[in-house]
Amino acid sequence: MIFKTLAGKTSFVGLRLPQTFLFLLFLGSLGFGALFFLPETSRLKRIFQHNSDNSAVITDSMNGQSTQPSSPIGLIGAARFDIGVLRIQSQLSSSNGKQTNNNKESQGTISMEHTSEGDAADDKVHTRGVVVSIRARSPVRVKLRNCMLKPPYGANYGKPSDPESLQRREKVKEMMKFAWDNYKRYAWGENELRPLSRNGNDGRTFGGLRGASIVDSLDTLYIMGLGEEYQEAKEWVENNLNLNVGGEASLFEVNIRYVGGLLSAYYLTGEEVFKRKVVELGKNLLPAFNTPTGIPHGVVNLASDSKRWSGGDLGRSSVLAEFGTLHLEFVHLSELTNDPIYTEKVMNIRKHLNQLDKPRGLYPNALNPVSGNWEQHYVSIGALGDSFYEYLIKSYLMSDRTDEVAKRMYYAALEAIENNLVQRSPGGLIYVAEWRGGILDHRMGHLACFSGGMIGIGAEHGSPETRQHQLDLAANITHTCHESYRRTLTKETCRRVKILTSFYGTGVTACFLTADWV
C-alpha cells in the first residue's frame, strides 16, 4: 500500500496493525482514506487510470459468475457494499483479455499470478474466493488496484493474531462506542457534546448546520463495524441534515467535517444520500471564492440564495491552513459533479501562492484575500498553518503521483521548514519552532505533532538521498511530542509547549493552557 512507511523510534518498515487502524481513522476523518474505495464512476477512475485502458472485472472463483460480495461487517443491510469497495465491474475491452477462474479460495490472504496473453499481462488477485483480473501496465498500478480491492478494516477483516494487538484494537472500538453513546444520550443532533455539563453545543462555527459529530463519524462507525450506530447516523443525515441555513460558517470546518465526512461515507458505502448531500453543500460553499484574488474568505453564508461571501470587513485575513485545506475534497466534488469549477477554484489558490514572494521560502499564516499579499510574517506548522502542508503531499499521492506542482511545493516547503524552523533543545529534543518576522519563538504547538506522520509519508516519495534523513526527522519530532505528554504530572499534553533553551540546559518543557483546555 502507499502508506507503508511512517515514523517510528527504530523501525520504518511498516506500521503495526493497531497503528494502521488508528491511522486509517485519521485519514477517514479528512476524507482521504476514502480515495481507495471508489464508487462506480469512470470519471473518478481517471485519478488512477490516466492514459490507460486498464479495467477489471470481479468474478466468483467457484462458478465464473459475476458476484456481489456481501458486506464484510454486516453494516448496511440492503445497501450495496460492492459499490463502495469491491465493485469494479467494467468489462475488459480487449478481445484477448480472457477471464480465468480459480477454484482455490484464499483464506484472508492475497496472492498474485502472472500470465501473458498477447502483448499484455493479466494479474489475477485471489481474495476470499474472489478472482480479480486486472490488465496492468506497471507495478505501480497493480499496487494501487490492490489497495482499491481491499475492504475496510472492520470487525471481520484484518484481525490480528497477536492477542495484545487484538485487545488494543477492541479497546479503541470500546472507547469510540463510549463516546458515541454519550453523544447520543446527551447531545444527539447537536454539533458537539459538552462533557462536564452534559449537554449539546451548536456553536457558531458551522453557521446553523447541525450534527457535525454525526457526519464526521460516519466513516469511523462504518470502518469499526458499529453497524447499528452507522445506521442511526445515516438515517439522521437523510432525514435531518438541512444544508440550506443562513448563518455564517467556517469554510474550513464545513469542508473537513461535512464535505470530507460525506465524501468518505459515500465512497465506503455507495449510499446515494451522501452524494446528494455533499453535491448540494459544495454549491453552497462557492460564494466564499468571490474575492478579487479568488483566495476564499474564511467564512461563507450557506443559504442557497446567497450570492455573496461573508465576513464583514473586506480586509480580514484568510488563514493558510484554511484556504490551503480544500484541495482534496474540491477535486472530488468536480469528479462527482462533472463540473470543473471546484478544481479550478483550488488550482487558482495554488497559482496565486506560487506567484508570491515567500520569506526564506516559508509560507506565512495569513493572506489578505483582497490585495493578495501576506498580512504578516508569522509562520507555524501548528495552528493556522498545519494542514496546508499535509494537503500538498496528499494531493500528490491522490493524483497517482502525477501532480508535480504539489510535489514541488511540498518538498520546497519542507526544506525551508528544516532550514529555518527545526531546532534541537539543549536536552536533545528535536522540535519545530515558530517564526515571527525572522525571530524564532521556541514554542511548538500540539497541532504540529501531525508533522511526524506527514514527513514520514513524504519520505517514501522524495529523493532517495534524503529518505532516511526525513524518516529520522519524523521519528524525532514524534518523540518530542511523546515527551510533551510524558513530562506532565497528568500525562496529558497541552496546546502549546515552550522549549526551555537556556534554563537547566536539559530542554525541559513548559505547558501553556488556554481556556478551552482548563
Short mmCIF file of C-alpha atoms in Angstrom, two decimals:
data_model
loop_
_atom_site.label_atom_id
_atom_site.label_comp_id
_atom_site.label_asym_id
_atom_site.label_seq_id
_atom_site.Cartn_x
_atom_site.Cartn_y
_atom_site.Cartn_z
CA MET A 1 0.00 0.00 0.00
CA ILE A 2 1.03 3.60 -0.42
CA PHE A 3 1.30 4.33 3.26
CA LYS A 4 3.62 1.52 4.16
CA THR A 5 6.21 3.72 5.86
CA LEU A 6 5.77 6.01 8.80
CA ALA A 7 7.94 7.37 11.53
CA GLY A 8 8.89 5.21 14.45
CA LYS A 9 11.62 5.08 17.01
CA THR A 10 13.78 2.38 15.48
CA SER A 11 11.99 0.90 12.54
CA PHE A 12 10.42 2.40 9.46
CA VAL A 13 9.49 -0.76 7.64
CA GLY A 14 5.79 -0.59 8.45
CA LEU A 15 3.06 0.01 10.93
CA ARG A 16 1.78 -2.47 13.45
CA LEU A 17 -1.86 -3.29 12.92
CA PRO A 18 -3.27 -1.18 15.77
CA GLN A 19 -1.33 1.80 14.47
CA THR A 20 -2.66 1.14 10.99
CA PHE A 21 -6.18 1.08 12.40
CA LEU A 22 -5.78 4.46 14.10
CA PHE A 23 -4.08 5.93 11.06
CA LEU A 24 -6.98 4.85 8.83
CA LEU A 25 -9.40 6.58 11.19
CA PHE A 26 -7.41 9.76 10.91
CA LEU A 27 -7.46 9.59 7.13
CA GLY A 28 -11.19 8.87 7.11
CA SER A 29 -11.94 11.99 9.12
CA LEU A 30 -10.27 14.11 6.43
CA GLY A 31 -11.80 12.16 3.61
CA PHE A 32 -8.50 10.95 2.18
CA GLY A 33 -8.80 7.32 3.16
CA ALA A 34 -11.97 7.11 1.13
CA LEU A 35 -9.98 7.64 -2.06
CA PHE A 36 -9.25 3.91 -2.27
CA PHE A 37 -12.93 2.88 -2.10
CA LEU A 38 -14.20 4.44 -5.27
CA PRO A 39 -17.82 4.20 -6.47
CA GLU A 40 -18.67 3.00 -9.92
CA THR A 41 -17.81 6.07 -11.94
CA SER A 42 -15.49 6.25 -14.90
CA ARG A 43 -14.70 9.87 -14.16
CA LEU A 44 -13.23 9.08 -10.75
CA LYS A 45 -11.19 6.22 -12.15
CA ARG A 46 -9.19 8.75 -14.15
CA ILE A 47 -7.34 9.54 -10.95
CA PHE A 48 -5.86 6.05 -11.11
CA GLN A 49 -6.17 5.26 -14.81
CA HIS A 50 -4.81 8.29 -16.58
CA ASN A 51 -3.67 7.45 -20.11
CA SER A 52 -4.73 3.87 -19.64
CA ASP A 53 -7.34 1.44 -20.83
CA ASN A 54 -6.97 -0.65 -17.71
CA SER A 55 -10.10 -2.23 -16.35
CA ALA A 56 -11.12 -5.03 -14.06
CA VAL A 57 -13.94 -7.45 -13.52
CA ILE A 58 -14.82 -9.37 -10.39
CA THR A 59 -15.92 -12.97 -10.82
CA ASP A 60 -16.79 -15.76 -8.46
CA SER A 61 -13.95 -18.23 -8.33
CA MET A 62 -16.28 -21.20 -7.97
CA ASN A 63 -18.69 -20.77 -10.87
CA GLY A 64 -17.32 -17.98 -13.04
CA GLN A 65 -20.37 -15.78 -12.48
CA SER A 66 -20.24 -12.12 -11.59
CA THR A 67 -20.56 -11.68 -7.87
CA GLN A 68 -21.62 -9.05 -5.42
CA PRO A 69 -19.54 -9.61 -2.30
CA SER A 70 -21.57 -9.32 0.84
CA SER A 71 -20.68 -6.66 3.34
CA PRO A 72 -17.79 -7.98 5.46
CA ILE A 73 -19.09 -6.21 8.53
CA GLY A 74 -22.83 -6.51 8.12
CA LEU A 75 -23.47 -2.80 8.33
CA ILE A 76 -25.59 -1.62 5.52
CA GLY A 77 -28.36 -4.15 5.05
CA ALA A 78 -29.84 -3.67 1.61
CA ALA A 79 -27.21 -1.10 0.67
CA ARG A 80 -24.70 -2.45 -1.81
CA PHE A 81 -21.31 -2.74 -0.17
CA ASP A 82 -19.76 -3.64 -3.51
CA ILE A 83 -20.39 -0.15 -4.86
CA GLY A 84 -18.09 1.40 -2.33
CA VAL A 85 -15.39 -1.19 -2.00
CA LEU A 86 -15.28 -4.16 -4.35
CA ARG A 87 -17.47 -3.25 -7.28
CA ILE A 88 -15.09 -2.68 -10.15
CA GLN A 89 -17.25 -4.13 -12.88
CA SER A 90 -16.03 -2.56 -16.11
CA GLN A 91 -15.73 -5.34 -18.67
CA LEU A 92 -12.35 -5.95 -20.26
CA SER A 93 -12.45 -4.39 -23.69
CA SER A 94 -9.58 -6.32 -25.21
CA SER A 95 -10.60 -9.35 -27.24
CA ASN A 96 -7.58 -11.20 -25.89
CA GLY A 97 -8.47 -10.46 -22.28
CA LYS A 98 -9.99 -13.77 -21.18
CA GLN A 99 -11.15 -14.17 -17.63
CA THR A 100 -9.66 -17.01 -15.61
CA ASN A 101 -11.49 -18.79 -12.81
CA ASN A 102 -9.74 -20.33 -9.88
CA ASN A 103 -11.31 -22.90 -7.56
CA LYS A 104 -8.87 -22.24 -4.77
CA GLU A 105 -10.33 -19.94 -2.13
CA SER A 106 -7.85 -17.82 -0.27
CA GLN A 107 -8.36 -17.64 3.47
CA GLY A 108 -7.75 -13.99 4.20
CA THR A 109 -4.64 -13.59 2.06
CA ILE A 110 -3.99 -12.18 -1.39
CA SER A 111 -1.89 -13.99 -3.96
CA MET A 112 -0.74 -12.84 -7.38
CA GLU A 113 -0.47 -14.87 -10.58
CA HIS A 114 1.05 -13.60 -13.80
CA THR A 115 0.08 -14.93 -17.21
CA SER A 116 0.61 -13.48 -20.62
CA GLU A 117 -1.89 -13.23 -23.46
CA GLY A 118 -0.94 -11.17 -26.46
CA ASP A 119 1.04 -8.07 -25.61
CA ALA A 120 -0.23 -7.56 -22.07
CA ALA A 121 -0.20 -9.50 -18.83
CA ASP A 122 -3.23 -10.18 -16.67
CA ASP A 123 -2.77 -10.11 -12.91
CA LYS A 124 -5.18 -12.35 -11.01
CA VAL A 125 -5.81 -11.35 -7.43
CA HIS A 126 -7.40 -14.03 -5.26
CA THR A 127 -9.09 -12.72 -2.14
CA ARG A 128 -11.68 -14.70 -0.12
CA GLY A 129 -12.97 -16.68 -3.06
CA VAL A 130 -12.99 -13.76 -5.49
CA VAL A 131 -10.72 -13.59 -8.51
CA VAL A 132 -9.99 -10.16 -9.89
CA SER A 133 -8.44 -9.97 -13.33
CA ILE A 134 -6.52 -6.76 -13.85
CA ARG A 135 -4.85 -5.71 -17.06
CA ALA A 136 -1.92 -3.76 -15.69
CA ARG A 137 0.86 -1.90 -17.42
CA SER A 138 3.03 -1.07 -14.43
CA PRO A 139 3.72 -2.38 -10.92
CA VAL A 140 2.53 0.97 -9.54
CA ARG A 141 -0.96 0.49 -10.96
CA VAL A 142 -1.09 -3.10 -9.73
CA LYS A 143 -0.28 -1.85 -6.24
CA LEU A 144 -2.89 0.89 -6.42
CA ARG A 145 -5.58 -1.51 -7.61
CA ASN A 146 -4.73 -3.95 -4.85
CA CYS A 147 -5.37 -1.13 -2.38
CA MET A 148 -8.72 -0.43 -4.03
CA LEU A 149 -9.74 -4.07 -3.75
CA LYS A 150 -9.22 -4.25 -0.02
CA PRO A 151 -12.39 -3.96 2.09
CA PRO A 152 -12.46 -1.54 5.02
CA TYR A 153 -10.53 -2.66 8.04
CA GLY A 154 -13.59 -3.58 10.06
CA ALA A 155 -14.76 -6.12 12.56
CA ASN A 156 -14.27 -9.24 10.43
CA TYR A 157 -11.27 -8.38 8.28
CA GLY A 158 -7.64 -7.95 9.18
CA LYS A 159 -7.95 -9.13 12.75
CA PRO A 160 -4.51 -9.55 14.30
CA SER A 161 -3.44 -12.94 15.60
CA ASP A 162 -1.44 -11.31 18.37
CA PRO A 163 -3.68 -11.25 21.49
CA GLU A 164 -2.19 -7.98 22.73
CA SER A 165 -2.86 -6.23 19.41
CA LEU A 166 -6.39 -7.61 19.32
CA GLN A 167 -7.01 -6.37 22.85
CA ARG A 168 -5.79 -2.88 21.96
CA ARG A 169 -7.91 -2.85 18.82
CA GLU A 170 -11.02 -3.74 20.78
CA LYS A 171 -10.20 -1.10 23.38
CA VAL A 172 -10.14 1.60 20.70
CA LYS A 173 -13.52 0.40 19.46
CA GLU A 174 -14.85 0.39 23.02
CA MET A 175 -13.70 3.99 23.51
CA MET A 176 -15.42 5.05 20.29
CA LYS A 177 -18.66 3.38 21.34
CA PHE A 178 -18.48 5.00 24.77
CA ALA A 179 -18.07 8.45 23.20
CA TRP A 180 -20.83 7.81 20.66
CA ASP A 181 -23.30 6.50 23.23
CA ASN A 182 -22.83 9.55 25.44
CA TYR A 183 -23.11 11.93 22.50
CA LYS A 184 -26.35 10.19 21.52
CA ARG A 185 -27.68 10.36 25.08
CA TYR A 186 -26.86 13.98 25.87
CA ALA A 187 -26.38 15.85 22.58
CA TRP A 188 -27.98 13.94 19.70
CA GLY A 189 -28.23 16.14 16.62
CA GLU A 190 -26.05 18.89 18.09
CA ASN A 191 -22.59 19.64 16.75
CA GLU A 192 -20.69 18.88 19.95
CA LEU A 193 -21.08 17.35 23.38
CA ARG A 194 -20.05 19.36 26.43
CA PRO A 195 -18.74 16.58 28.69
CA LEU A 196 -18.92 18.47 32.00
CA SER A 197 -22.38 20.00 31.68
CA ARG A 198 -23.61 17.01 29.65
CA ASN A 199 -25.47 18.97 27.03
CA GLY A 200 -25.07 19.79 23.38
CA ASN A 201 -23.48 22.80 21.75
CA ASP A 202 -24.01 24.05 18.21
CA GLY A 203 -21.55 26.91 18.49
CA ARG A 204 -21.01 29.47 15.74
CA THR A 205 -18.51 27.55 13.63
CA PHE A 206 -20.97 25.82 11.31
CA GLY A 207 -23.39 28.65 10.52
CA GLY A 208 -26.53 26.82 11.57
CA LEU A 209 -25.57 23.39 10.29
CA ARG A 210 -26.22 20.69 12.84
CA GLY A 211 -24.97 17.18 13.51
CA ALA A 212 -21.27 17.79 12.84
CA SER A 213 -20.29 14.91 15.14
CA ILE A 214 -22.69 12.59 13.31
CA VAL A 215 -21.45 13.41 9.81
CA ASP A 216 -17.81 13.38 10.87
CA SER A 217 -18.23 9.93 12.46
CA LEU A 218 -19.96 8.13 9.57
CA ASP A 219 -16.82 6.55 8.12
CA THR A 220 -15.38 5.73 11.54
CA LEU A 221 -18.53 3.88 12.58
CA TYR A 222 -18.57 2.00 9.29
CA ILE A 223 -14.90 1.01 9.39
CA MET A 224 -15.16 -0.15 13.01
CA GLY A 225 -18.12 -2.37 12.25
CA LEU A 226 -20.54 -0.49 14.51
CA GLY A 227 -23.48 -1.30 12.27
CA GLU A 228 -26.39 -0.13 14.43
CA GLU A 229 -24.68 3.17 15.17
CA TYR A 230 -23.86 3.67 11.49
CA GLN A 231 -27.50 3.12 10.52
CA GLU A 232 -28.64 5.67 13.11
CA ALA A 233 -26.18 8.20 11.75
CA LYS A 234 -27.20 7.54 8.14
CA GLU A 235 -30.89 7.94 8.95
CA TRP A 236 -30.22 11.21 10.74
CA VAL A 237 -28.32 12.56 7.72
CA GLU A 238 -31.12 11.52 5.38
CA ASN A 239 -33.96 12.95 7.46
CA ASN A 240 -32.49 15.82 9.47
CA LEU A 241 -29.41 17.30 7.80
CA ASN A 242 -30.62 20.65 6.46
CA LEU A 243 -27.96 22.35 4.33
CA ASN A 244 -29.95 25.47 3.43
CA VAL A 245 -29.15 27.52 6.53
CA GLY A 246 -28.44 31.23 6.60
CA GLY A 247 -25.64 31.60 9.13
CA GLU A 248 -22.00 32.38 8.51
CA ALA A 249 -19.95 29.20 8.63
CA SER A 250 -16.25 28.44 8.63
CA LEU A 251 -15.35 27.30 5.12
CA PHE A 252 -12.53 25.19 6.53
CA GLU A 253 -14.55 23.43 9.22
CA VAL A 254 -17.52 22.74 6.96
CA ASN A 255 -15.18 21.34 4.33
CA ILE A 256 -13.26 18.91 6.54
CA ARG A 257 -16.21 17.85 8.74
CA TYR A 258 -19.18 17.82 6.40
CA VAL A 259 -17.77 17.63 2.87
CA GLY A 260 -15.00 15.23 3.87
CA GLY A 261 -17.32 13.17 6.05
CA LEU A 262 -19.99 12.82 3.36
CA LEU A 263 -17.47 12.05 0.60
CA SER A 264 -15.76 9.28 2.55
CA ALA A 265 -19.11 7.82 3.64
CA TYR A 266 -20.25 7.75 0.00
CA TYR A 267 -17.07 6.09 -1.24
CA LEU A 268 -17.17 3.50 1.53
CA THR A 269 -20.85 2.58 1.19
CA GLY A 270 -22.15 3.80 -2.16
CA GLU A 271 -25.22 5.28 -0.44
CA GLU A 272 -26.65 7.92 -2.80
CA VAL A 273 -27.94 10.06 0.08
CA PHE A 274 -24.37 11.02 0.94
CA LYS A 275 -23.64 12.01 -2.66
CA ARG A 276 -26.77 14.16 -2.90
CA LYS A 277 -25.98 15.97 0.30
CA VAL A 278 -22.34 16.65 -0.50
CA VAL A 279 -23.11 17.95 -4.00
CA GLU A 280 -25.71 20.33 -2.57
CA LEU A 281 -23.34 21.51 0.13
CA GLY A 282 -20.49 22.02 -2.34
CA LYS A 283 -22.56 24.50 -4.33
CA ASN A 284 -23.30 26.47 -1.18
CA LEU A 285 -19.58 26.93 -0.49
CA LEU A 286 -18.70 28.54 -3.82
CA PRO A 287 -19.62 32.15 -2.85
CA ALA A 288 -16.64 32.15 -0.47
CA PHE A 289 -14.38 32.41 -3.53
CA ASN A 290 -15.98 35.63 -4.81
CA THR A 291 -12.99 37.77 -3.87
CA PRO A 292 -10.75 39.91 -6.09
CA THR A 293 -7.97 37.33 -5.90
CA GLY A 294 -10.01 34.13 -5.77
CA ILE A 295 -8.48 33.39 -2.37
CA PRO A 296 -11.57 32.42 -0.36
CA HIS A 297 -12.63 34.20 2.75
CA GLY A 298 -12.69 32.16 5.92
CA VAL A 299 -16.47 32.31 6.34
CA VAL A 300 -19.37 31.88 3.95
CA ASN A 301 -23.15 32.28 4.12
CA LEU A 302 -24.60 28.85 3.44
CA ALA A 303 -28.04 29.97 2.27
CA SER A 304 -28.55 28.66 -1.25
CA ASP A 305 -29.89 32.03 -2.41
CA SER A 306 -26.90 33.94 -1.04
CA LYS A 307 -24.68 35.35 -3.77
CA ARG A 308 -22.05 36.95 -1.60
CA TRP A 309 -19.18 35.78 0.50
CA SER A 310 -19.37 36.76 4.13
CA GLY A 311 -17.16 38.09 6.83
CA GLY A 312 -17.77 41.80 7.11
CA ASP A 313 -14.53 43.73 6.74
CA LEU A 314 -13.01 43.15 3.29
CA GLY A 315 -9.54 43.42 4.77
CA ARG A 316 -9.97 40.46 7.08
CA SER A 317 -7.25 37.85 6.61
CA SER A 318 -7.64 34.40 5.16
CA VAL A 319 -5.71 31.71 7.03
CA LEU A 320 -3.18 29.48 5.25
CA ALA A 321 -4.40 26.28 6.92
CA GLU A 322 -7.99 27.12 5.95
CA PHE A 323 -7.77 28.08 2.28
CA GLY A 324 -4.95 25.54 1.86
CA THR A 325 -7.09 22.65 3.12
CA LEU A 326 -9.66 22.41 0.36
CA HIS A 327 -7.86 20.67 -2.47
CA LEU A 328 -8.66 17.01 -1.82
CA GLU A 329 -12.37 17.47 -1.29
CA PHE A 330 -12.88 20.00 -4.08
CA VAL A 331 -11.16 17.82 -6.68
CA HIS A 332 -13.57 15.03 -5.74
CA LEU A 333 -16.53 17.38 -5.97
CA SER A 334 -15.55 18.07 -9.57
CA GLU A 335 -15.31 14.34 -10.23
CA LEU A 336 -18.72 13.63 -8.71
CA THR A 337 -20.49 16.51 -10.45
CA ASN A 338 -18.53 16.55 -13.71
CA ASP A 339 -18.17 20.29 -13.08
CA PRO A 340 -14.59 21.64 -13.22
CA ILE A 341 -15.41 24.73 -11.18
CA TYR A 342 -14.35 23.16 -7.87
CA THR A 343 -10.97 22.07 -9.19
CA GLU A 344 -10.49 25.46 -10.84
CA LYS A 345 -11.06 27.22 -7.52
CA VAL A 346 -8.36 25.30 -5.67
CA MET A 347 -5.93 25.39 -8.58
CA ASN A 348 -6.24 29.18 -8.60
CA ILE A 349 -5.17 29.21 -4.94
CA ARG A 350 -2.06 27.28 -5.85
CA LYS A 351 -1.29 29.55 -8.78
CA HIS A 352 -1.54 32.63 -6.58
CA LEU A 353 0.70 31.16 -3.88
CA ASN A 354 3.36 30.23 -6.41
CA GLN A 355 3.46 33.83 -7.66
CA LEU A 356 4.03 35.31 -4.21
CA ASP A 357 7.42 36.03 -2.66
CA LYS A 358 7.95 33.83 0.35
CA PRO A 359 10.32 34.91 3.13
CA ARG A 360 13.16 32.38 3.18
CA GLY A 361 10.86 30.03 1.28
CA LEU A 362 8.36 29.97 4.16
CA TYR A 363 4.59 30.40 3.95
CA PRO A 364 3.22 32.99 6.41
CA ASN A 365 -0.07 32.06 8.05
CA ALA A 366 -2.26 35.00 6.94
CA LEU A 367 -3.10 36.34 3.48
CA ASN A 368 -5.31 39.27 2.51
CA PRO A 369 -7.96 37.93 0.08
CA VAL A 370 -8.46 41.39 -1.43
CA SER A 371 -4.87 42.53 -2.05
CA GLY A 372 -3.48 39.03 -2.34
CA ASN A 373 -0.49 39.88 -0.14
CA TRP A 374 0.76 38.37 3.09
CA GLU A 375 -0.69 40.14 6.11
CA GLN A 376 2.30 39.42 8.35
CA HIS A 377 5.29 37.12 8.51
CA TYR A 378 4.20 34.72 11.23
CA VAL A 379 4.98 31.11 10.28
CA SER A 380 3.90 27.96 12.10
CA ILE A 381 3.30 24.37 11.11
CA GLY A 382 0.93 24.08 14.05
CA ALA A 383 -2.27 26.09 14.35
CA LEU A 384 -3.04 28.31 11.33
CA GLY A 385 -0.59 26.53 9.04
CA ASP A 386 -0.62 22.78 9.66
CA SER A 387 -2.94 21.13 7.17
CA PHE A 388 -1.77 23.26 4.22
CA TYR A 389 1.42 21.20 4.12
CA GLU A 390 -0.45 17.96 4.76
CA TYR A 391 -2.72 18.55 1.77
CA LEU A 392 0.23 19.20 -0.55
CA ILE A 393 1.74 15.73 -0.11
CA LYS A 394 -1.69 14.08 -0.06
CA SER A 395 -2.68 15.84 -3.28
CA TYR A 396 0.44 14.43 -4.90
CA LEU A 397 -0.39 10.91 -3.72
CA MET A 398 -4.07 11.22 -4.64
CA SER A 399 -3.07 12.01 -8.22
CA ASP A 400 -1.20 8.69 -8.51
CA ARG A 401 1.95 10.76 -8.09
CA THR A 402 1.41 12.83 -11.23
CA ASP A 403 0.71 16.21 -9.55
CA GLU A 404 4.23 17.57 -9.89
CA VAL A 405 3.22 21.07 -8.76
CA ALA A 406 2.02 19.76 -5.39
CA LYS A 407 5.16 17.65 -5.08
CA ARG A 408 7.50 20.59 -5.74
CA MET A 409 5.59 22.84 -3.36
CA TYR A 410 5.66 20.25 -0.58
CA TYR A 411 9.36 19.39 -0.72
CA ALA A 412 10.38 23.04 -1.14
CA ALA A 413 8.29 23.98 1.90
CA LEU A 414 9.74 21.10 3.91
CA GLU A 415 13.28 22.20 3.05
CA ALA A 416 12.51 25.77 4.15
CA ILE A 417 10.98 24.50 7.40
CA GLU A 418 14.00 22.36 8.15
CA ASN A 419 16.46 25.15 7.34
CA ASN A 420 14.67 27.81 9.39
CA LEU A 421 12.39 26.25 12.00
CA VAL A 422 13.68 22.83 13.05
CA GLN A 423 15.69 23.16 16.26
CA ARG A 424 17.38 20.95 18.86
CA SER A 425 16.93 21.72 22.55
CA PRO A 426 19.86 21.53 24.99
CA GLY A 427 18.44 18.22 26.14
CA GLY A 428 18.39 16.82 22.61
CA LEU A 429 14.72 17.21 21.72
CA ILE A 430 14.03 18.00 18.06
CA TYR A 431 11.16 20.44 17.62
CA VAL A 432 9.69 22.83 15.06
CA ALA A 433 9.79 26.41 16.33
CA GLU A 434 7.55 29.25 15.22
CA TRP A 435 8.86 32.20 13.19
CA ARG A 436 7.84 35.81 13.70
CA GLY A 437 9.33 38.08 11.08
CA GLY A 438 12.75 36.48 11.29
CA ILE A 439 12.77 35.91 15.06
CA LEU A 440 12.40 32.36 16.34
CA ASP A 441 9.84 31.70 19.05
CA HIS A 442 10.84 28.43 20.70
CA ARG A 443 7.32 27.11 21.11
CA MET A 444 5.80 24.13 19.40
CA GLY A 445 2.04 23.82 19.19
CA HIS A 446 0.41 20.47 19.83
CA LEU A 447 -1.17 20.57 16.37
CA ALA A 448 2.35 20.48 14.90
CA CYS A 449 2.70 16.89 16.12
CA PHE A 450 0.96 15.68 12.97
CA SER A 451 4.12 16.62 11.06
CA GLY A 452 5.93 13.47 12.16
CA GLY A 453 3.48 11.32 10.22
CA MET A 454 3.41 13.72 7.28
CA ILE A 455 7.19 13.83 6.94
CA GLY A 456 7.31 10.04 7.24
CA ILE A 457 4.82 9.64 4.39
CA GLY A 458 6.64 12.18 2.25
CA ALA A 459 10.00 10.49 2.82
CA GLU A 460 8.81 7.47 0.82
CA HIS A 461 8.20 9.54 -2.29
CA GLY A 462 11.00 12.10 -2.26
CA SER A 463 14.66 11.86 -3.17
CA PRO A 464 16.31 8.55 -2.21
CA GLU A 465 19.23 10.54 -0.84
CA THR A 466 17.05 12.30 1.73
CA ARG A 467 14.72 9.42 2.59
CA GLN A 468 16.47 8.18 5.73
CA HIS A 469 17.16 11.70 6.93
CA GLN A 470 13.48 12.61 6.65
CA LEU A 471 12.43 9.42 8.40
CA ASP A 472 14.79 10.25 11.26
CA LEU A 473 13.39 13.77 11.43
CA ALA A 474 9.84 12.40 11.53
CA ALA A 475 10.74 10.00 14.34
CA ASN A 476 12.50 12.70 16.36
CA ILE A 477 9.58 15.14 16.13
CA THR A 478 7.19 12.39 17.18
CA HIS A 479 9.46 11.55 20.11
CA THR A 480 9.36 15.19 21.25
CA CYS A 481 5.57 15.13 21.11
CA HIS A 482 5.56 11.96 23.19
CA GLU A 483 7.77 13.69 25.73
CA SER A 484 5.29 16.57 25.95
CA TYR A 485 2.85 14.03 27.38
CA ARG A 486 5.27 12.03 29.49
CA ARG A 487 6.76 15.03 31.29
CA THR A 488 3.49 16.30 32.74
CA LEU A 489 2.03 15.13 36.03
CA THR A 490 -1.26 14.16 34.39
CA LYS A 491 0.46 12.56 31.36
CA GLU A 492 -1.64 14.82 29.16
CA THR A 493 -0.12 17.39 26.87
CA CYS A 494 -1.24 20.98 26.40
CA ARG A 495 -1.99 23.26 23.50
CA ARG A 496 1.46 24.78 23.23
CA VAL A 497 4.80 23.67 24.61
CA LYS A 498 7.61 26.09 25.42
CA ILE A 499 11.05 24.63 24.89
CA LEU A 500 13.43 25.98 27.53
CA THR A 501 16.63 26.77 25.69
CA SER A 502 18.69 28.26 28.49
CA PHE A 503 17.44 27.20 31.94
CA TYR A 504 18.77 23.92 33.32
CA GLY A 505 20.26 23.01 29.96
CA THR A 506 18.01 19.98 29.72
CA GLY A 507 15.33 21.02 27.26
CA VAL A 508 12.62 20.88 29.92
CA THR A 509 9.19 21.66 28.51
CA ALA A 510 6.65 24.07 29.96
CA CYS A 511 2.93 23.97 29.23
CA PHE A 512 0.67 26.82 28.22
CA LEU A 513 -3.02 26.11 28.72
CA THR A 514 -5.85 28.06 27.16
CA ALA A 515 -9.37 28.40 28.49
CA ASP A 516 -10.72 25.55 26.39
CA TRP A 517 -8.19 23.19 27.94
CA VAL A 518 -8.80 24.11 31.59
#
